PDB file of C-alpha atoms in Angstrom:
ATOM      1  CA  MET A   1       0.000   0.000   0.000  1.00  0.00           C
ATOM      2  CA  ASN A   2       1.243   3.424  -0.923  1.00  0.00           C
ATOM      3  CA  ARG A   3       1.880   5.829   1.843  1.00  0.00           C
ATOM      4  CA  GLY A   4      -0.001   8.669   0.094  1.00  0.00           C
ATOM      5  CA  SER A   5      -3.210   6.773  -0.266  1.00  0.00           C
ATOM      6  CA  SER A   6      -5.846   6.755   2.452  1.00  0.00           C
ATOM      7  CA  TYR A   7      -9.212   4.975   2.765  1.00  0.00           C
ATOM      8  CA  ASN A   8     -12.392   6.967   3.776  1.00  0.00           C
ATOM      9  CA  PRO A   9     -15.427   4.679   4.190  1.00  0.00           C
ATOM     10  CA  GLY A  10     -17.789   7.579   4.984  1.00  0.00           C
ATOM     11  CA  ARG A  11     -17.149   9.261   1.635  1.00  0.00           C
ATOM     12  CA  ALA A  12     -17.819   6.086  -0.343  1.00  0.00           C
ATOM     13  CA  SER A  13     -21.201   5.626   1.285  1.00  0.00           C
ATOM     14  CA  ALA A  14     -22.194   9.237   0.640  1.00  0.00           C
ATOM     15  CA  VAL A  15     -22.061   8.831  -3.124  1.00  0.00           C
ATOM     16  CA  PRO A  16     -24.674   6.027  -3.378  1.00  0.00           C
ATOM     17  CA  ASP A  17     -26.948   7.923  -1.013  1.00  0.00           C
ATOM     18  CA  GLY A  18     -26.976  10.972  -3.354  1.00  0.00           C
ATOM     19  CA  ILE A  19     -27.723   8.839  -6.388  1.00  0.00           C
ATOM     20  CA  ALA A  20     -30.548   7.072  -4.590  1.00  0.00           C
ATOM     21  CA  ARG A  21     -31.984  10.409  -3.539  1.00  0.00           C
ATOM     22  CA  LEU A  22     -31.940  11.670  -7.135  1.00  0.00           C
ATOM     23  CA  ILE A  23     -33.565   8.498  -8.381  1.00  0.00           C
ATOM     24  CA  GLY A  24     -36.275   8.833  -5.744  1.00  0.00           C
ATOM     25  CA  VAL A  25     -36.990  12.422  -6.745  1.00  0.00           C
ATOM     26  CA  ALA A  26     -37.205  11.440 -10.439  1.00  0.00           C
ATOM     27  CA  ILE A  27     -39.592   8.611  -9.636  1.00  0.00           C
ATOM     28  CA  LEU A  28     -41.766  10.932  -7.574  1.00  0.00           C
ATOM     29  CA  VAL A  29     -41.897  13.498 -10.385  1.00  0.00           C
ATOM     30  CA  PHE A  30     -42.772  10.777 -12.893  1.00  0.00           C
ATOM     31  CA  VAL A  31     -45.557   9.482 -10.663  1.00  0.00           C
ATOM     32  CA  LEU A  32     -46.945  12.992 -10.250  1.00  0.00           C
ATOM     33  CA  ILE A  33     -46.883  13.523 -14.011  1.00  0.00           C
ATOM     34  CA  VAL A  34     -48.668  10.238 -14.620  1.00  0.00           C
ATOM     35  CA  LEU A  35     -51.248  11.017 -11.962  1.00  0.00           C
ATOM     36  CA  ALA A  36     -51.798  14.493 -13.416  1.00  0.00           C
ATOM     37  CA  SER A  37     -52.165  13.204 -16.957  1.00  0.00           C
ATOM     38  CA  SER A  38     -54.490  10.376 -15.992  1.00  0.00           C
ATOM     39  CA  GLY A  39     -56.512  12.451 -13.574  1.00  0.00           C
ATOM     40  CA  THR A  40     -57.219  15.390 -15.899  1.00  0.00           C
ATOM     41  CA  TYR A  41     -58.643  15.847 -19.400  1.00  0.00           C
ATOM     42  CA  VAL A  42     -59.165  18.546 -22.042  1.00  0.00           C
ATOM     43  CA  VAL A  43     -62.146  18.624 -24.419  1.00  0.00           C
ATOM     44  CA  GLN A  44     -61.382  20.530 -27.615  1.00  0.00           C
ATOM     45  CA  PRO A  45     -63.788  23.100 -29.136  1.00  0.00           C
ATOM     46  CA  GLY A  46     -66.530  21.541 -31.244  1.00  0.00           C
ATOM     47  CA  PHE A  47     -66.436  18.283 -29.270  1.00  0.00           C
ATOM     48  CA  ARG A  48     -68.108  16.822 -26.224  1.00  0.00           C
ATOM     49  CA  GLY A  49     -66.616  14.284 -23.828  1.00  0.00           C
ATOM     50  CA  ILE A  50     -68.197  11.028 -22.681  1.00  0.00           C
ATOM     51  CA  ALA A  51     -66.806   9.570 -19.455  1.00  0.00           C
ATOM     52  CA  VAL A  52     -66.419   5.778 -19.372  1.00  0.00           C
ATOM     53  CA  THR A  53     -65.473   4.336 -15.954  1.00  0.00           C
ATOM     54  CA  LEU A  54     -64.635   0.630 -15.970  1.00  0.00           C
ATOM     55  CA  GLY A  55     -67.010   0.078 -18.897  1.00  0.00           C
ATOM     56  CA  LYS A  56     -69.830   2.203 -17.487  1.00  0.00           C
ATOM     57  CA  VAL A  57     -70.860   5.319 -19.444  1.00  0.00           C
ATOM     58  CA  SER A  58     -71.670   8.452 -17.500  1.00  0.00           C
ATOM     59  CA  PRO A  59     -75.137   9.859 -18.351  1.00  0.00           C
ATOM     60  CA  GLN A  60     -73.773  13.411 -18.510  1.00  0.00           C
ATOM     61  CA  PHE A  61     -71.409  14.588 -21.216  1.00  0.00           C
ATOM     62  CA  LYS A  62     -68.342  16.691 -20.511  1.00  0.00           C
ATOM     63  CA  PRO A  63     -68.334  20.220 -21.970  1.00  0.00           C
ATOM     64  CA  GLU A  64     -65.430  21.902 -23.705  1.00  0.00           C
ATOM     65  CA  GLY A  65     -62.387  22.788 -21.630  1.00  0.00           C
ATOM     66  CA  PHE A  66     -60.276  21.377 -18.777  1.00  0.00           C
ATOM     67  CA  GLY A  67     -61.546  18.962 -16.119  1.00  0.00           C
ATOM     68  CA  PHE A  68     -60.634  16.254 -13.608  1.00  0.00           C
ATOM     69  CA  LYS A  69     -61.445  12.552 -13.694  1.00  0.00           C
ATOM     70  CA  GLN A  70     -60.601   9.425 -11.797  1.00  0.00           C
ATOM     71  CA  PRO A  71     -57.068   8.405 -12.741  1.00  0.00           C
ATOM     72  CA  PHE A  72     -56.446   5.082 -14.468  1.00  0.00           C
ATOM     73  CA  VAL A  73     -60.083   3.938 -14.300  1.00  0.00           C
ATOM     74  CA  THR A  74     -61.937   6.671 -16.228  1.00  0.00           C
ATOM     75  CA  ALA A  75     -61.430   7.389 -19.949  1.00  0.00           C
ATOM     76  CA  ILE A  76     -62.861  10.384 -21.831  1.00  0.00           C
ATOM     77  CA  GLN A  77     -64.166   9.673 -25.338  1.00  0.00           C
ATOM     78  CA  HIS A  78     -64.594  12.639 -27.670  1.00  0.00           C
ATOM     79  CA  MET A  79     -67.529  13.152 -30.055  1.00  0.00           C
ATOM     80  CA  SER A  80     -67.931  15.977 -32.556  1.00  0.00           C
ATOM     81  CA  VAL A  81     -71.018  18.189 -32.426  1.00  0.00           C
ATOM     82  CA  ARG A  82     -70.012  20.122 -35.538  1.00  0.00           C
ATOM     83  CA  GLN A  83     -71.869  19.880 -38.832  1.00  0.00           C
ATOM     84  CA  GLN A  84     -70.457  17.118 -41.003  1.00  0.00           C
ATOM     85  CA  THR A  85     -70.879  16.214 -44.683  1.00  0.00           C
ATOM     86  CA  ARG A  86     -70.726  12.647 -45.907  1.00  0.00           C
ATOM     87  CA  PRO A  87     -71.182  11.421 -49.499  1.00  0.00           C
ATOM     88  CA  MET A  88     -73.027   8.251 -50.376  1.00  0.00           C
ATOM     89  CA  PRO A  89     -74.207   6.569 -53.600  1.00  0.00           C
ATOM     90  CA  ALA A  90     -77.923   6.006 -54.089  1.00  0.00           C
ATOM     91  CA  GLU A  91     -79.931   3.856 -56.477  1.00  0.00           C
ATOM     92  CA  CYS A  92     -83.679   3.928 -56.947  1.00  0.00           C
ATOM     93  CA  TYR A  93     -86.408   3.049 -59.422  1.00  0.00           C
ATOM     94  CA  SER A  94     -88.897   5.526 -60.851  1.00  0.00           C
ATOM     95  CA  SER A  95     -92.621   5.010 -61.283  1.00  0.00           C
ATOM     96  CA  ASP A  96     -92.012   3.873 -64.882  1.00  0.00           C
ATOM     97  CA  LEU A  97     -89.535   1.229 -63.595  1.00  0.00           C
ATOM     98  CA  GLN A  98     -86.413   3.032 -64.783  1.00  0.00           C
ATOM     99  CA  GLN A  99     -83.225   2.733 -62.746  1.00  0.00           C
ATOM    100  CA  VAL A 100     -81.836   6.058 -61.556  1.00  0.00           C
ATOM    101  CA  LYS A 101     -78.403   6.459 -60.005  1.00  0.00           C
ATOM    102  CA  MET A 102     -77.164   9.511 -58.153  1.00  0.00           C
ATOM    103  CA  GLU A 103     -74.630  10.763 -55.642  1.00  0.00           C
ATOM    104  CA  VAL A 104     -76.026  12.117 -52.382  1.00  0.00           C
ATOM    105  CA  HIS A 105     -74.273  14.399 -49.913  1.00  0.00           C
ATOM    106  CA  VAL A 106     -75.818  14.395 -46.447  1.00  0.00           C
ATOM    107  CA  LEU A 107     -75.228  17.304 -44.076  1.00  0.00           C
ATOM    108  CA  TYR A 108     -75.868  16.408 -40.426  1.00  0.00           C
ATOM    109  CA  ARG A 109     -74.806  17.156 -36.853  1.00  0.00           C
ATOM    110  CA  VAL A 110     -75.104  15.421 -33.500  1.00  0.00           C
ATOM    111  CA  PRO A 111     -76.854  17.599 -30.888  1.00  0.00           C
ATOM    112  CA  GLU A 112     -75.479  17.767 -27.340  1.00  0.00           C
ATOM    113  CA  ARG A 113     -78.477  16.024 -25.856  1.00  0.00           C
ATOM    114  CA  SER A 114     -77.833  12.924 -27.984  1.00  0.00           C
ATOM    115  CA  VAL A 115     -74.064  12.438 -27.724  1.00  0.00           C
ATOM    116  CA  VAL A 116     -74.233   9.911 -24.903  1.00  0.00           C
ATOM    117  CA  LYS A 117     -77.019   7.867 -26.458  1.00  0.00           C
ATOM    118  CA  ILE A 118     -75.397   7.871 -29.901  1.00  0.00           C
ATOM    119  CA  PHE A 119     -72.094   6.819 -28.341  1.00  0.00           C
ATOM    120  CA  GLN A 120     -73.790   3.920 -26.583  1.00  0.00           C
ATOM    121  CA  GLU A 121     -75.939   2.749 -29.496  1.00  0.00           C
ATOM    122  CA  TYR A 122     -73.798   3.597 -32.554  1.00  0.00           C
ATOM    123  CA  ALA A 123     -70.249   3.704 -31.172  1.00  0.00           C
ATOM    124  CA  GLY A 124     -70.108   7.442 -31.758  1.00  0.00           C
ATOM    125  CA  GLU A 125     -70.569   7.355 -35.560  1.00  0.00           C
ATOM    126  CA  PRO A 126     -74.227   7.252 -36.581  1.00  0.00           C
ATOM    127  CA  PHE A 127     -73.849   7.833 -40.318  1.00  0.00           C
ATOM    128  CA  ASP A 128     -73.229   4.302 -41.602  1.00  0.00           C
ATOM    129  CA  ASN A 129     -75.699   2.590 -39.269  1.00  0.00           C
ATOM    130  CA  LEU A 130     -78.442   5.211 -38.998  1.00  0.00           C
ATOM    131  CA  ILE A 131     -78.303   8.109 -41.449  1.00  0.00           C
ATOM    132  CA  ALA A 132     -77.277   6.417 -44.719  1.00  0.00           C
ATOM    133  CA  PRO A 133     -79.938   3.647 -44.629  1.00  0.00           C
ATOM    134  CA  ARG A 134     -82.724   6.114 -43.753  1.00  0.00           C
ATOM    135  CA  VAL A 135     -81.746   8.592 -46.470  1.00  0.00           C
ATOM    136  CA  GLN A 136     -81.502   5.790 -49.029  1.00  0.00           C
ATOM    137  CA  GLU A 137     -84.969   4.560 -48.069  1.00  0.00           C
ATOM    138  CA  ALA A 138     -86.401   8.091 -48.232  1.00  0.00           C
ATOM    139  CA  ILE A 139     -85.011   8.672 -51.741  1.00  0.00           C
ATOM    140  CA  LYS A 140     -86.517   5.390 -52.925  1.00  0.00           C
ATOM    141  CA  GLU A 141     -89.949   6.328 -51.565  1.00  0.00           C
ATOM    142  CA  VAL A 142     -89.940   9.730 -53.242  1.00  0.00           C
ATOM    143  CA  ALA A 143     -88.550   8.431 -56.560  1.00  0.00           C
ATOM    144  CA  ALA A 144     -91.156   5.677 -56.729  1.00  0.00           C
ATOM    145  CA  SER A 145     -93.903   8.289 -57.072  1.00  0.00           C
ATOM    146  CA  MET A 146     -92.255  10.111 -60.002  1.00  0.00           C
ATOM    147  CA  SER A 147     -91.164   9.205 -63.509  1.00  0.00           C
ATOM    148  CA  ALA A 148     -87.500   9.188 -64.494  1.00  0.00           C
ATOM    149  CA  GLU A 149     -87.971  12.354 -66.521  1.00  0.00           C
ATOM    150  CA  GLN A 150     -89.595  14.117 -63.567  1.00  0.00           C
ATOM    151  CA  ILE A 151     -86.753  13.053 -61.275  1.00  0.00           C
ATOM    152  CA  VAL A 152     -84.276  14.734 -63.624  1.00  0.00           C
ATOM    153  CA  LYS A 153     -86.360  17.862 -64.161  1.00  0.00           C
ATOM    154  CA  LYS A 154     -87.651  18.252 -60.592  1.00  0.00           C
ATOM    155  CA  ARG A 155     -84.491  17.583 -58.630  1.00  0.00           C
ATOM    156  CA  GLU A 156     -85.402  20.160 -56.000  1.00  0.00           C
ATOM    157  CA  GLU A 157     -88.731  18.469 -55.301  1.00  0.00           C
ATOM    158  CA  VAL A 158     -86.989  15.101 -54.934  1.00  0.00           C
ATOM    159  CA  LYS A 159     -84.506  16.634 -52.515  1.00  0.00           C
ATOM    160  CA  ILE A 160     -87.167  18.320 -50.379  1.00  0.00           C
ATOM    161  CA  GLY A 161     -89.312  15.193 -50.261  1.00  0.00           C
ATOM    162  CA  ALA A 162     -86.372  12.916 -49.385  1.00  0.00           C
ATOM    163  CA  LEU A 163     -85.176  15.301 -46.669  1.00  0.00           C
ATOM    164  CA  ASP A 164     -88.615  15.449 -45.067  1.00  0.00           C
ATOM    165  CA  VAL A 165     -89.051  11.659 -45.097  1.00  0.00           C
ATOM    166  CA  ALA A 166     -85.514  11.084 -43.733  1.00  0.00           C
ATOM    167  CA  ARG A 167     -86.082  13.499 -40.855  1.00  0.00           C
ATOM    168  CA  LYS A 168     -89.273  11.701 -39.890  1.00  0.00           C
ATOM    169  CA  LYS A 169     -87.546   8.309 -39.964  1.00  0.00           C
ATOM    170  CA  ILE A 170     -84.476   9.424 -37.997  1.00  0.00           C
ATOM    171  CA  GLY A 171     -86.196  11.788 -35.580  1.00  0.00           C
ATOM    172  CA  THR A 172     -85.416  15.482 -35.278  1.00  0.00           C
ATOM    173  CA  ASP A 173     -84.994  15.243 -31.482  1.00  0.00           C
ATOM    174  CA  PHE A 174     -82.369  12.522 -31.808  1.00  0.00           C
ATOM    175  CA  LEU A 175     -80.239  13.673 -34.766  1.00  0.00           C
ATOM    176  CA  GLU A 176     -80.271  16.782 -36.955  1.00  0.00           C
ATOM    177  CA  VAL A 177     -80.214  16.150 -40.705  1.00  0.00           C
ATOM    178  CA  VAL A 178     -79.482  19.635 -42.024  1.00  0.00           C
ATOM    179  CA  ASP A 179     -79.730  19.068 -45.771  1.00  0.00           C
ATOM    180  CA  VAL A 180     -79.555  16.524 -48.583  1.00  0.00           C
ATOM    181  CA  VAL A 181     -77.866  17.477 -51.868  1.00  0.00           C
ATOM    182  CA  LEU A 182     -78.265  15.424 -55.051  1.00  0.00           C
ATOM    183  CA  TYR A 183     -75.416  15.222 -57.570  1.00  0.00           C
ATOM    184  CA  ASN A 184     -74.838  13.465 -60.906  1.00  0.00           C
ATOM    185  CA  ILE A 185     -78.256  12.000 -61.583  1.00  0.00           C
ATOM    186  CA  THR A 186     -77.716   9.432 -64.346  1.00  0.00           C
ATOM    187  CA  LEU A 187     -80.127   7.351 -66.401  1.00  0.00           C
ATOM    188  CA  SER A 188     -79.665   4.625 -68.958  1.00  0.00           C
ATOM    189  CA  PRO A 189     -78.291   5.843 -72.331  1.00  0.00           C
ATOM    190  CA  GLU A 190     -81.482   4.853 -74.149  1.00  0.00           C
ATOM    191  CA  LEU A 191     -83.667   6.756 -71.698  1.00  0.00           C
ATOM    192  CA  GLU A 192     -81.442   9.837 -71.868  1.00  0.00           C
ATOM    193  CA  GLN A 193     -81.714   9.883 -75.672  1.00  0.00           C
ATOM    194  CA  ALA A 194     -85.487   9.487 -75.497  1.00  0.00           C
ATOM    195  CA  ILE A 195     -85.804  12.348 -73.001  1.00  0.00           C
ATOM    196  CA  GLU A 196     -83.524  14.573 -75.087  1.00  0.00           C
ATOM    197  CA  LEU A 197     -85.545  13.847 -78.248  1.00  0.00           C
ATOM    198  CA  LYS A 198     -88.773  14.609 -76.405  1.00  0.00           C
ATOM    199  CA  MET A 199     -87.402  17.906 -75.137  1.00  0.00           C
ATOM    200  CA  VAL A 200     -86.340  18.893 -78.666  1.00  0.00           C
ATOM    201  CA  GLN A 201     -89.819  18.084 -79.992  1.00  0.00           C
ATOM    202  CA  GLU A 202     -91.426  20.096 -77.212  1.00  0.00           C
ATOM    203  CA  GLN A 203     -89.208  23.078 -78.020  1.00  0.00           C
ATOM    204  CA  GLU A 204     -90.083  22.858 -81.707  1.00  0.00           C
ATOM    205  CA  ALA A 205     -93.786  22.639 -80.839  1.00  0.00           C
ATOM    206  CA  GLU A 206     -93.497  25.685 -78.611  1.00  0.00           C
ATOM    207  CA  LYS A 207     -91.695  27.552 -81.395  1.00  0.00           C
ATOM    208  CA  ALA A 208     -94.405  26.654 -83.930  1.00  0.00           C
ATOM    209  CA  LYS A 209     -97.079  27.677 -81.456  1.00  0.00           C
ATOM    210  CA  PHE A 210     -95.355  31.017 -80.929  1.00  0.00           C
ATOM    211  CA  THR A 211     -95.086  31.586 -84.691  1.00  0.00           C
ATOM    212  CA  GLN A 212     -98.779  30.796 -85.146  1.00  0.00           C
ATOM    213  CA  LEU A 213     -99.750  33.072 -82.305  1.00  0.00           C
ATOM    214  CA  LYS A 214     -97.598  35.858 -83.740  1.00  0.00           C
ATOM    215  CA  ALA A 215     -99.232  35.498 -87.185  1.00  0.00           C
ATOM    216  CA  GLN A 216    -102.693  35.535 -85.598  1.00  0.00           C
ATOM    217  CA  ILE A 217    -101.862  38.685 -83.658  1.00  0.00           C
ATOM    218  CA  GLU A 218    -100.534  40.387 -86.798  1.00  0.00           C
ATOM    219  CA  ALA A 219    -103.700  39.413 -88.728  1.00  0.00           C
ATOM    220  CA  ASP A 220    -105.930  40.693 -85.945  1.00  0.00           C
ATOM    221  CA  THR A 221    -103.932  43.917 -85.861  1.00  0.00           C
ATOM    222  CA  ALA A 222    -104.308  44.375 -89.639  1.00  0.00           C
ATOM    223  CA  ILE A 223    -108.065  43.796 -89.384  1.00  0.00           C
ATOM    224  CA  ILE A 224    -108.388  46.284 -86.572  1.00  0.00           C
ATOM    225  CA  ARG A 225    -106.304  48.813 -88.512  1.00  0.00           C
ATOM    226  CA  ALA A 226    -108.449  48.332 -91.664  1.00  0.00           C
ATOM    227  CA  LYS A 227    -111.650  48.699 -89.677  1.00  0.00           C
ATOM    228  CA  GLY A 228    -110.302  51.847 -88.111  1.00  0.00           C
ATOM    229  CA  GLU A 229    -109.384  53.328 -91.500  1.00  0.00           C
ATOM    230  CA  ALA A 230    -112.783  52.408 -92.967  1.00  0.00           C
ATOM    231  CA  GLU A 231    -114.574  53.982 -90.034  1.00  0.00           C
ATOM    232  CA  ALA A 232    -112.393  57.074 -90.358  1.00  0.00           C
ATOM    233  CA  ILE A 233    -113.214  57.378 -94.085  1.00  0.00           C
ATOM    234  CA  GLN A 234    -116.885  56.913 -93.346  1.00  0.00           C
ATOM    235  CA  VAL A 235    -116.796  59.580 -90.657  1.00  0.00           C
ATOM    236  CA  ARG A 236    -114.967  61.991 -92.966  1.00  0.00           C
ATOM    237  CA  GLY A 237    -117.418  61.351 -95.803  1.00  0.00           C
ATOM    238  CA  GLN A 238    -120.379  61.941 -93.520  1.00  0.00           C
ATOM    239  CA  ALA A 239    -118.747  65.097 -92.221  1.00  0.00           C
ATOM    240  CA  LEU A 240    -118.214  66.373 -95.779  1.00  0.00           C
ATOM    241  CA  ARG A 241    -121.827  65.630 -96.691  1.00  0.00           C
ATOM    242  CA  ASP A 242    -123.060  67.428 -93.613  1.00  0.00           C
ATOM    243  CA  ASN A 243    -120.739  70.406 -94.222  1.00  0.00           C
ATOM    244  CA  PRO A 244    -120.461  71.245 -97.978  1.00  0.00           C
ATOM    245  CA  ASP A 245    -118.932  74.600 -97.176  1.00  0.00           C
ATOM    246  CA  PHE A 246    -115.864  72.783 -95.962  1.00  0.00           C
ATOM    247  CA  ILE A 247    -115.121  71.666 -99.568  1.00  0.00           C
ATOM    248  CA  ARG A 248    -115.372  75.246-100.792  1.00  0.00           C
ATOM    249  CA  LEU A 249    -113.025  76.301 -98.022  1.00  0.00           C
ATOM    250  CA  GLN A 250    -110.500  73.672 -99.115  1.00  0.00           C
ATOM    251  CA  ILE A 251    -110.770  74.875-102.743  1.00  0.00           C
ATOM    252  CA  LEU A 252    -110.165  78.472-101.730  1.00  0.00           C
ATOM    253  CA  GLN A 253    -107.208  77.529 -99.546  1.00  0.00           C
ATOM    254  CA  ASN A 254    -105.597  75.528-102.375  1.00  0.00           C
ATOM    255  CA  TRP A 255    -106.423  78.044-105.217  1.00  0.00           C
ATOM    256  CA  ASN A 256    -103.371  79.640-106.850  1.00  0.00           C
ATOM    257  CA  GLY A 257    -105.174  82.804-108.004  1.00  0.00           C
ATOM    258  CA  ARG A 258    -105.659  81.773-111.639  1.00  0.00           C
ATOM    259  CA  SER A 259    -109.131  81.570-113.191  1.00  0.00           C
ATOM    260  CA  PRO A 260    -110.164  78.233-114.630  1.00  0.00           C
ATOM    261  CA  LEU A 261    -111.854  77.820-118.010  1.00  0.00           C
ATOM    262  CA  VAL A 262    -114.734  75.461-118.588  1.00  0.00           C
ATOM    263  CA  VAL A 263    -114.840  73.876-122.036  1.00  0.00           C
ATOM    264  CA  GLY A 264    -117.712  71.804-123.306  1.00  0.00           C
ATOM    265  CA  THR A 265    -117.231  68.479-125.066  1.00  0.00           C
ATOM    266  CA  GLU A 266    -119.333  66.475-127.459  1.00  0.00           C
ATOM    267  CA  GLY A 267    -120.458  64.067-124.829  1.00  0.00           C
ATOM    268  CA  GLY A 268    -121.863  66.845-122.770  1.00  0.00           C
ATOM    269  CA  ALA A 269    -119.242  66.666-120.060  1.00  0.00           C
ATOM    270  CA  ASN A 270    -117.375  69.761-119.030  1.00  0.00           C
ATOM    271  CA  MET A 271    -113.618  70.112-118.740  1.00  0.00           C
ATOM    272  CA  MET A 272    -112.026  72.681-116.525  1.00  0.00           C
ATOM    273  CA  LEU A 273    -108.880  74.184-118.029  1.00  0.00           C
ATOM    274  CA  SER A 274    -106.846  77.104-116.881  1.00  0.00           C
ATOM    275  CA  LEU A 275    -106.183  80.100-119.159  1.00  0.00           C
ATOM    276  CA  ASP A 276    -102.440  79.582-118.848  1.00  0.00           C
ATOM    277  CA  GLU A 277    -102.687  76.105-120.321  1.00  0.00           C
ATOM    278  CA  LEU A 278    -104.762  77.414-123.260  1.00  0.00           C
ATOM    279  CA  ASN A 279    -102.260  80.191-123.949  1.00  0.00           C
ATOM    280  CA  LYS A 280     -99.428  77.705-123.853  1.00  0.00           C
ATOM    281  CA  HIS A 281    -101.071  75.420-126.405  1.00  0.00           C
ATOM    282  CA  ALA A 282    -101.963  78.407-128.604  1.00  0.00           C
ATOM    283  CA  ALA A 283     -98.368  79.629-128.653  1.00  0.00           C
ATOM    284  CA  GLN A 284     -97.089  76.247-129.767  1.00  0.00           C
ATOM    285  CA  ALA A 285     -99.555  75.953-132.707  1.00  0.00           C
ATOM    286  CA  PRO A 286     -98.338  77.601-136.092  1.00  0.00           C
ATOM    287  CA  ARG A 287    -100.301  80.665-137.174  1.00  0.00           C
ATOM    288  CA  SER A 288    -101.916  80.467-140.718  1.00  0.00           C
ATOM    289  CA  GLN A 289    -101.612  83.617-142.938  1.00  0.00           C
ATOM    290  CA  PRO A 290    -104.710  84.602-145.146  1.00  0.00           C
ATOM    291  CA  ARG A 291    -104.074  84.558-148.887  1.00  0.00           C
ATOM    292  CA  SER A 292    -104.650  87.823-150.830  1.00  0.00           C
ATOM    293  CA  PRO A 293    -106.826  87.610-153.999  1.00  0.00           C
ATOM    294  CA  PRO A 294    -104.955  87.767-157.321  1.00  0.00           C
ATOM    295  CA  SER A 295    -104.904  91.159-159.023  1.00  0.00           C
ATOM    296  CA  ALA A 296    -106.531  91.757-162.387  1.00  0.00           C
ATOM    297  CA  GLY A 297    -104.478  91.076-165.425  1.00  0.00           C
ATOM    298  CA  GLN A 298    -102.282  88.592-163.683  1.00  0.00           C
ATOM    299  CA  PRO A 299    -102.796  84.986-164.445  1.00  0.00           C
ATOM    300  CA  PRO A 300    -103.119  82.674-161.604  1.00  0.00           C
ATOM    301  CA  ARG A 301    -100.098  80.765-160.574  1.00  0.00           C
ATOM    302  CA  SER A 302    -100.064  77.197-161.324  1.00  0.00           C
ATOM    303  CA  LYS A 303     -99.734  74.926-158.450  1.00  0.00           C
TER     304      LYS A 303
END
């Protein structure tokens, strides 16, 4: 043994005691963290909590926010109360036994008063087991009372009818079905061609009807206009017969200040000519000179 070395048993025992103390503190902190995490919960906005203690569901839901629960034995299940949209395919038959396919989007939400019951009966997701079958059944009932053509043309009526029937089947106090939207309504190719041809024929018939109505209106308008003109002429003629001075007044107003000349004809009819016209015709005609008689002693000229 070296002379400089010395053995201190108290110092050697102090080191394990410090390590053990640190380990104990770490274990205590870990236990506190586990107890805190298992004894508290946080419900996020838009959700409600359902407390399940050893397989037993609490009848009251947990609101949003922070809360305490029994550690290790109680679990908090979360359920959304927000509005959700789920698509689903739908097939139905019309009243004329035509198959109609469509895509349906269902808008729904779980009310607070039903979260516990829905969690117990439908494992927290009621769409596949409750909503989809009821909506499918409602669409079939409404479509069965309409033809395939009416289903395509009256989509809004189909939607309203299906929504009303689905709400009655599901129950408005249990679950809120906000709306049902129909997309991509498809028929068989043969039926689509027949409907398109029928629509074209209806449009052509409406066009022909409009043309006929327009021609009838124009004819009626022409008749009314002709009757109006005939009545106006009749009224004017009667007015002229009742007031002969009016004709004289019109003659005086239209007279140009030149005197007319009345010339008789062989037939006894009279012609009214103006003096200016007679003078004009007289100026254009050649004037004939009178021949003087031959003087005595001069022989007549031979022609």
